[in-house]
PDB file of C-alpha atoms in Angstrom:
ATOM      1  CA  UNK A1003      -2.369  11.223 -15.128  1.00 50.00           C
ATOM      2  CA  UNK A1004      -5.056  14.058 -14.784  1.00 59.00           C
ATOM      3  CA  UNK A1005      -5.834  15.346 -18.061  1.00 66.00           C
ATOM      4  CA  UNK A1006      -5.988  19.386 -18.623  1.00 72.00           C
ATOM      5  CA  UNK A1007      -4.692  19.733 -15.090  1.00 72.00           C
ATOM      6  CA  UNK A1008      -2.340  22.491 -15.227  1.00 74.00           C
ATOM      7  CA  UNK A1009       0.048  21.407 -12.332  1.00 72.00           C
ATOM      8  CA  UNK A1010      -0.168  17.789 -13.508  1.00 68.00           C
ATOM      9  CA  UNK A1011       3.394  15.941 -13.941  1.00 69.00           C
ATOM     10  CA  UNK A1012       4.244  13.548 -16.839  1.00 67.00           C
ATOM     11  CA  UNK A1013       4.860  10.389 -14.247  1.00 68.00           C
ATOM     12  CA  UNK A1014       4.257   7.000 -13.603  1.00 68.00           C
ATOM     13  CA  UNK A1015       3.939   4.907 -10.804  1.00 69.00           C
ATOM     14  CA  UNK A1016       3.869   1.255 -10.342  1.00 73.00           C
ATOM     15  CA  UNK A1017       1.792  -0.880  -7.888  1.00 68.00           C
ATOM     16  CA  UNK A1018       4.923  -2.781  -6.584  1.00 70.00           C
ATOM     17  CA  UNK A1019       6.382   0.437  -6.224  1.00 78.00           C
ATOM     18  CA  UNK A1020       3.425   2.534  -4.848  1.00 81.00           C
ATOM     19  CA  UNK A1021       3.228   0.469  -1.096  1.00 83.00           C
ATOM     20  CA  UNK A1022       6.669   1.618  -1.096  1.00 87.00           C
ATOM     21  CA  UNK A1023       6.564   5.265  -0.808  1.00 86.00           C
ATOM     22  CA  UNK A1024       7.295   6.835   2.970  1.00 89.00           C
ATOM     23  CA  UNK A1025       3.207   7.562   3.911  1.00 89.00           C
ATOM     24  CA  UNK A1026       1.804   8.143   7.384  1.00 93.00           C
ATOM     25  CA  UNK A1027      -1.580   6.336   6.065  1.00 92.00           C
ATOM     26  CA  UNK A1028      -2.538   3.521   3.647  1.00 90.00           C
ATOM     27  CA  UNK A1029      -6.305   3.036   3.424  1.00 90.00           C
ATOM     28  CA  UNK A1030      -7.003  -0.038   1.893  1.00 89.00           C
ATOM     29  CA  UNK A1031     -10.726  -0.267   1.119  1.00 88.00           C
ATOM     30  CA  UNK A1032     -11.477  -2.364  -1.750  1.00 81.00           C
ATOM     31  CA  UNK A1033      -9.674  -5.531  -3.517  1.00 85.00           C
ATOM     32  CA  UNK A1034      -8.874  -8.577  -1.151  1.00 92.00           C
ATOM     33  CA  UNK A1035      -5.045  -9.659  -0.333  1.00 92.00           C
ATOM     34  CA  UNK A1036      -3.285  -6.626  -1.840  1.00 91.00           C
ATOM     35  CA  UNK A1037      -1.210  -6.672   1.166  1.00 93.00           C
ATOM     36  CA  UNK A1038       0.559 -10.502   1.330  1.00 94.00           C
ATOM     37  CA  UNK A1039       3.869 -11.688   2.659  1.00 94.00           C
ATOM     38  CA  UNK A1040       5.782 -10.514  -0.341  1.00 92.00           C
ATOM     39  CA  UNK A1041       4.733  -6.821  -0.117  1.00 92.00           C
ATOM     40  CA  UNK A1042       4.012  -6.661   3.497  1.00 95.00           C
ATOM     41  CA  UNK A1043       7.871  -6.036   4.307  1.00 94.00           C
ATOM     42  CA  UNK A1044       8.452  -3.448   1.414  1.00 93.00           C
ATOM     43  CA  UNK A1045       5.073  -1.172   3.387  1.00 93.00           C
ATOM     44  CA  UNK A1046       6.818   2.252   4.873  1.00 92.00           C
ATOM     45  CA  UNK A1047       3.948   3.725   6.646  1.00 94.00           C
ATOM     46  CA  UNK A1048       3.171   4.400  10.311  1.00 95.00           C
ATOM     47  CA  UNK A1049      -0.869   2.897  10.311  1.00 95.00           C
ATOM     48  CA  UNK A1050      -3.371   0.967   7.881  1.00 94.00           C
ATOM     49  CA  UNK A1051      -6.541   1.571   7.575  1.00 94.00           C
ATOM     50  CA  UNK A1052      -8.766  -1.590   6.396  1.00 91.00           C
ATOM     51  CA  UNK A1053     -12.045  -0.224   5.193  1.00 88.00           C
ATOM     52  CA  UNK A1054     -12.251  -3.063   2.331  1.00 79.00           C
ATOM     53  CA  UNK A1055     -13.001  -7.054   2.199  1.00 87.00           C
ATOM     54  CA  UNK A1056     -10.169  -8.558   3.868  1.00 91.00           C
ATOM     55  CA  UNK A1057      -7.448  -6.572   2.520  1.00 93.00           C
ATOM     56  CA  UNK A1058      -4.694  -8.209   4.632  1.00 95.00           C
ATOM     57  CA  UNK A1059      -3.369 -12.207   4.446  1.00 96.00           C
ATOM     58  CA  UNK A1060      -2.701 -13.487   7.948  1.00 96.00           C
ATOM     59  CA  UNK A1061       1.086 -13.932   7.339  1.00 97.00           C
ATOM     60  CA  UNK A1062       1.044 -10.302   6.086  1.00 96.00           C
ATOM     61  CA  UNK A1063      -0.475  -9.578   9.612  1.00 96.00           C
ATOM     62  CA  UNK A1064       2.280 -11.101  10.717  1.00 97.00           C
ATOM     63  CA  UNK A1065       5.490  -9.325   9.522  1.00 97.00           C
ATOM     64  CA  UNK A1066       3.020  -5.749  10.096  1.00 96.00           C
ATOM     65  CA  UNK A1067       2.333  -6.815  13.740  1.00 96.00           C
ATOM     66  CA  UNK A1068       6.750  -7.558  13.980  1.00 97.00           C
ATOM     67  CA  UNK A1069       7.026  -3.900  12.271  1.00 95.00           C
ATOM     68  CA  UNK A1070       4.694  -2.522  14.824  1.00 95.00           C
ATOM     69  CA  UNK A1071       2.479  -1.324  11.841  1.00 94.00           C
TER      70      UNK A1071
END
């Protein structure tokens, strides 16, 4: 939430739910396996963009390389 911003909305998202959302770009660039074979298949975004340390487990790879992500 962004306090004292006037165009701010009351809402909450949640991590599982955040990979989820329709994106052209997810730019992971910090923690290590956020991406893993459990969240890999939920991902709905056309590119990824690993900036961080290792950001991606190699059976995530996987199911991304079968999406064609």
């Amino acid at each position: 939430e962004i306090l004292n911003y006037p165009h701010a909305t009351d809402s909450t998202v949640y991590p599982e739910e955040y990979l989820s959302n329709q994106v052209d770009c997810v730019i992971l660039a910090s923690v290590e396996r956020v991406i893993n074979r459990t969240n890999a298949r939920k991902l709905n975004c056309k590119m990824i963009v690993e900036g961080g340390n290792g950001p991606i487990t190699f059976q995530a790879d996987q199911i991304l390389r079968a999406k064609n992500i």
